[in-house]
Short mmCIF file of C-alpha atoms in Angstrom, two decimals:
data_model
loop_
_atom_site.label_atom_id
_atom_site.label_comp_id
_atom_site.label_asym_id
_atom_site.label_seq_id
_atom_site.Cartn_x
_atom_site.Cartn_y
_atom_site.Cartn_z
CA UNK A 262 -12.29 -12.73 -11.33
CA UNK A 263 -8.57 -12.94 -10.45
CA UNK A 264 -8.25 -11.51 -6.88
CA UNK A 265 -6.37 -11.29 -3.68
CA UNK A 266 -8.28 -12.90 -0.90
CA UNK A 267 -7.83 -12.63 2.98
CA UNK A 268 -9.47 -14.63 5.45
CA UNK A 269 -10.91 -13.83 7.98
CA UNK A 270 -11.71 -10.19 7.49
CA UNK A 271 -12.12 -9.65 11.13
CA UNK A 272 -10.03 -11.61 13.86
CA UNK A 273 -10.01 -11.27 17.62
CA UNK A 274 -7.37 -12.60 19.58
CA UNK A 275 -6.23 -12.51 23.08
CA UNK A 276 -3.09 -10.95 24.50
CA UNK A 277 -0.31 -13.54 24.06
CA UNK A 278 -2.56 -15.96 22.20
CA UNK A 279 -0.96 -16.89 18.70
CA UNK A 280 -2.80 -15.97 15.69
CA UNK A 281 -2.53 -16.77 11.84
CA UNK A 282 -3.77 -14.78 9.08
CA UNK A 283 -4.07 -16.02 5.77
CA UNK A 284 -3.94 -14.67 2.22
CA UNK A 285 -4.58 -16.60 -1.24
CA UNK A 286 -4.23 -15.14 -4.77
CA UNK A 287 -5.47 -16.48 -8.03
CA UNK A 288 -3.12 -13.75 -10.13
CA UNK A 289 -0.38 -16.30 -10.18
CA UNK A 290 1.84 -13.54 -9.08
CA UNK A 291 5.41 -14.64 -7.94
CA UNK A 292 5.62 -11.95 -5.20
CA UNK A 293 3.43 -11.74 -2.02
CA UNK A 294 3.54 -9.09 0.55
CA UNK A 295 2.45 -8.50 4.04
CA UNK A 296 1.67 -5.14 5.40
CA UNK A 297 0.66 -3.73 8.73
CA UNK A 298 -1.66 -0.58 8.61
CA UNK A 299 -2.62 1.23 11.92
CA UNK A 300 -5.28 3.91 12.03
CA UNK A 301 -4.62 7.00 10.01
CA UNK A 302 -1.29 5.43 8.96
CA UNK A 303 0.17 4.42 5.64
CA UNK A 304 0.82 0.77 5.21
CA UNK A 305 4.15 -0.51 6.34
CA UNK A 306 5.73 -3.50 4.75
CA UNK A 307 6.50 -6.30 7.13
CA UNK A 308 8.09 -8.81 4.62
CA UNK A 309 7.67 -10.30 1.39
CA UNK A 310 8.24 -13.59 -0.75
CA UNK A 311 9.78 -13.47 -4.09
CA UNK A 312 8.94 -16.99 -5.19
CA UNK A 313 9.99 -18.89 -2.24
CA UNK A 314 12.64 -16.66 -1.30
CA UNK A 315 11.58 -14.71 2.23
CA UNK A 316 12.75 -11.29 2.66
CA UNK A 317 12.37 -9.63 5.96
CA UNK A 318 12.25 -5.92 6.64
CA UNK A 319 15.00 -4.88 9.26
CA UNK A 320 12.51 -3.19 11.66
CA UNK A 321 9.85 -6.26 11.44
CA UNK A 322 9.65 -7.78 15.08
CA UNK A 323 10.43 -11.28 15.54
CA UNK A 324 7.09 -11.90 16.88
CA UNK A 325 5.78 -11.88 13.17
CA UNK A 326 6.68 -14.83 10.99
CA UNK A 327 5.45 -15.89 7.63
CA UNK A 328 4.91 -18.90 5.61
CA UNK A 329 4.35 -19.33 1.92
CA UNK A 330 3.74 -23.05 1.15
CA UNK A 331 2.88 -22.63 -2.59
CA UNK A 332 2.44 -19.81 -5.10
CA UNK A 333 -1.23 -19.09 -4.21
CA UNK A 334 -0.99 -19.09 -0.20
CA UNK A 335 0.86 -16.89 2.12
CA UNK A 336 0.38 -16.78 6.13
CA UNK A 337 0.97 -14.38 8.64
CA UNK A 338 1.72 -15.76 11.89
CA UNK A 339 1.84 -13.48 15.00
CA UNK A 340 3.29 -15.78 17.77
CA UNK A 341 2.46 -13.49 21.07
CA UNK A 342 0.29 -10.61 20.04
CA UNK A 343 0.48 -7.54 22.05
CA UNK A 344 -2.11 -4.83 22.17
CA UNK A 345 0.18 -2.68 19.87
CA UNK A 346 -0.08 -5.20 17.15
CA UNK A 347 -3.86 -4.54 16.76
CA UNK A 348 -4.18 -3.09 13.11
CA UNK A 349 -5.30 -3.88 9.60
CA UNK A 350 -3.16 -6.51 7.96
CA UNK A 351 -2.78 -6.28 4.13
CA UNK A 352 -1.73 -8.82 1.80
CA UNK A 353 -0.65 -7.74 -1.65
CA UNK A 354 0.64 -9.54 -4.84
CA UNK A 355 2.83 -8.38 -7.72
CA UNK A 356 4.60 -9.82 -10.77
CA UNK A 357 7.98 -8.72 -11.13
CA UNK A 358 8.84 -6.78 -14.27
CA UNK A 359 8.64 -3.38 -15.61
CA UNK A 360 5.37 -2.42 -13.91
CA UNK A 361 5.08 -4.29 -10.78
CA UNK A 362 2.08 -2.65 -9.56
CA UNK A 363 0.75 -4.36 -6.21
CA UNK A 364 -2.67 -5.81 -5.95
CA UNK A 365 -4.08 -5.44 -2.29
CA UNK A 366 -6.38 -7.80 -0.52
CA UNK A 367 -9.28 -6.41 1.55
CA UNK A 368 -7.29 -6.72 4.69
CA UNK A 369 -7.69 -8.51 8.08
CA UNK A 370 -8.55 -6.43 10.92
CA UNK A 371 -6.90 -7.78 13.96
CA UNK A 372 -8.11 -6.77 17.65
CA UNK A 373 -6.24 -7.82 20.77
CA UNK A 374 -8.09 -8.15 23.95
CA UNK B 76 13.03 6.69 8.77
CA UNK B 77 10.42 8.22 6.33
CA UNK B 78 11.71 8.38 2.84
CA UNK B 79 9.06 9.86 0.96
CA UNK B 80 7.35 13.14 2.32
CA UNK B 81 3.85 13.80 1.47
CA UNK B 82 1.75 16.95 1.73
CA UNK B 83 -0.82 18.10 2.91
CA UNK B 84 -1.87 15.55 5.41
CA UNK B 85 -5.56 16.48 5.08
CA UNK B 86 -7.44 18.58 2.51
CA UNK B 87 -11.28 19.19 2.56
CA UNK B 88 -12.61 20.77 -0.66
CA UNK B 89 -16.07 21.88 -1.60
CA UNK B 90 -17.43 19.54 -4.56
CA UNK B 91 -16.27 20.86 -8.01
CA UNK B 92 -12.92 22.59 -6.39
CA UNK B 93 -9.66 21.08 -7.50
CA UNK B 94 -7.17 19.16 -5.26
CA UNK B 95 -3.42 18.74 -5.33
CA UNK B 96 -1.32 16.36 -3.14
CA UNK B 97 2.64 16.70 -3.39
CA UNK B 98 5.24 14.20 -2.89
CA UNK B 99 8.81 14.71 -2.27
CA UNK B 100 11.76 12.38 -2.07
CA UNK B 101 15.31 13.18 -0.62
CA UNK B 102 16.77 10.89 -3.05
CA UNK B 103 16.15 10.43 -6.86
CA UNK B 104 13.53 8.03 -7.66
CA UNK B 105 13.68 5.39 -10.25
CA UNK B 106 10.18 5.46 -10.36
CA UNK B 107 6.99 6.36 -8.34
CA UNK B 108 3.58 4.80 -7.90
CA UNK B 109 0.19 6.35 -6.68
CA UNK B 110 -2.52 4.64 -4.69
CA UNK B 111 -5.91 5.41 -3.50
CA UNK B 112 -7.62 3.87 -0.50
CA UNK B 113 -11.31 4.59 0.13
CA UNK B 114 -12.35 4.68 3.69
CA UNK B 115 -12.48 1.27 4.98
CA UNK B 116 -11.01 -0.21 1.95
CA UNK B 117 -7.44 -1.42 0.84
CA UNK B 118 -5.06 0.61 -1.33
CA UNK B 119 -5.59 0.30 -5.25
CA UNK B 120 -2.88 1.13 -7.74
CA UNK B 121 -3.53 4.34 -9.79
CA UNK B 122 -0.47 4.75 -11.89
CA UNK B 123 3.29 4.34 -12.05
CA UNK B 124 5.48 7.34 -13.55
CA UNK B 125 9.04 6.31 -14.79
CA UNK B 126 10.24 9.08 -16.85
CA UNK B 127 11.76 12.53 -15.92
CA UNK B 128 9.07 15.07 -16.39
CA UNK B 129 6.49 12.80 -17.09
CA UNK B 130 2.74 13.88 -17.07
CA UNK B 131 -0.12 11.22 -17.20
CA UNK B 132 -3.81 11.98 -17.24
CA UNK B 133 -6.68 9.54 -16.18
CA UNK B 134 -10.00 11.52 -16.88
CA UNK B 135 -9.81 14.35 -14.07
CA UNK B 136 -6.76 13.00 -12.38
CA UNK B 137 -3.23 14.56 -13.43
CA UNK B 138 0.11 12.98 -12.45
CA UNK B 139 3.41 14.60 -12.78
CA UNK B 140 6.87 13.34 -12.20
CA UNK B 141 9.57 16.04 -11.72
CA UNK B 142 12.49 16.62 -13.94
CA UNK B 143 14.94 15.83 -11.32
CA UNK B 144 12.55 12.69 -10.24
CA UNK B 145 12.56 13.72 -6.66
CA UNK B 146 8.93 15.00 -6.52
CA UNK B 147 5.51 14.15 -7.83
CA UNK B 148 2.14 15.40 -7.78
CA UNK B 149 -1.55 14.36 -8.27
CA UNK B 150 -4.05 16.79 -9.30
CA UNK B 151 -7.71 16.25 -9.32
CA UNK B 152 -9.86 18.70 -11.61
CA UNK B 153 -13.59 19.44 -10.32
CA UNK B 154 -13.55 16.93 -7.36
CA UNK B 155 -16.59 14.59 -7.11
CA UNK B 156 -17.70 12.91 -3.79
CA UNK B 157 -16.45 9.59 -5.36
CA UNK B 158 -12.89 11.18 -4.98
CA UNK B 159 -12.96 10.79 -1.23
CA UNK B 160 -10.22 8.71 0.10
CA UNK B 161 -6.45 8.84 0.92
CA UNK B 162 -4.16 9.21 -1.82
CA UNK B 163 -0.58 7.66 -1.12
CA UNK B 164 2.62 8.21 -3.24
CA UNK B 165 4.96 5.38 -2.87
CA UNK B 166 8.41 4.54 -3.76
CA UNK B 167 8.56 1.11 -5.39
CA UNK B 168 12.13 0.43 -5.07
CA UNK B 169 12.84 0.97 -1.26
CA UNK B 170 16.28 0.10 -0.28
CA UNK B 171 17.20 -0.57 -3.59
CA UNK B 172 14.95 -3.54 -3.70
CA UNK B 173 12.64 -3.67 -6.51
CA UNK B 174 8.93 -4.03 -5.44
CA UNK B 175 9.46 -2.94 -1.83
CA UNK B 176 6.89 -0.30 -1.55
CA UNK B 177 7.57 2.61 0.92
CA UNK B 178 4.40 4.80 1.16
CA UNK B 179 4.08 8.34 1.92
CA UNK B 180 2.02 9.09 4.88
CA UNK B 181 -0.93 9.89 2.42
CA UNK B 182 -3.11 12.98 2.01
CA UNK B 183 -6.66 12.24 3.12
CA UNK B 184 -9.15 14.16 0.80
CA UNK B 185 -12.92 14.92 1.97
CA UNK B 186 -15.28 16.33 -0.31
CA UNK B 187 -18.25 18.34 0.68
CA UNK B 188 -21.19 18.05 -1.43
#
């Protein structure tokens, strides 16, 4: 089945230690998104790629970076995780067009110790 | 700041009772999307409303888009335990950029059997 896959599902990192979360998709969608969702809150858009074009939200901290080496894969790099970065990180994809509904992956829960 | 307001934040119902969540925007929306997130899960697209005054039904779920395209509602008739989760409305054109989802804060529905 076509889907959005996130690895790992759970990630523990130390304060200040760089961490990379990965997302892959078999939907062949041209847009990929990264969201941060903290407990009992709505997902918050961090950035997205429209094909190879990177679009950063104005309030996304510089500590967060992203890479999209090809259509199928997208990575979220957190250069120096702080305790406040502990959250669920959701990857989503969509195909630009009339409907552009987003398909979310299962998420990676990041713990910072 | 938050562009899409959603109420109530929580709703507890007895199985079989109806449930409604409301979404309001300070600006006119091009369209609006609704997502459901089960506990421990990821957001799943339910529907997109585009036309002024539009009403769409999915089994026991009824979605409405206001005449002024500034408000929307989701109504569930005769709730079941499978309806448990958080329901989010979302503006998919945040900042004028197609596909940039800005979520309402969500309504968390619990259903007592």
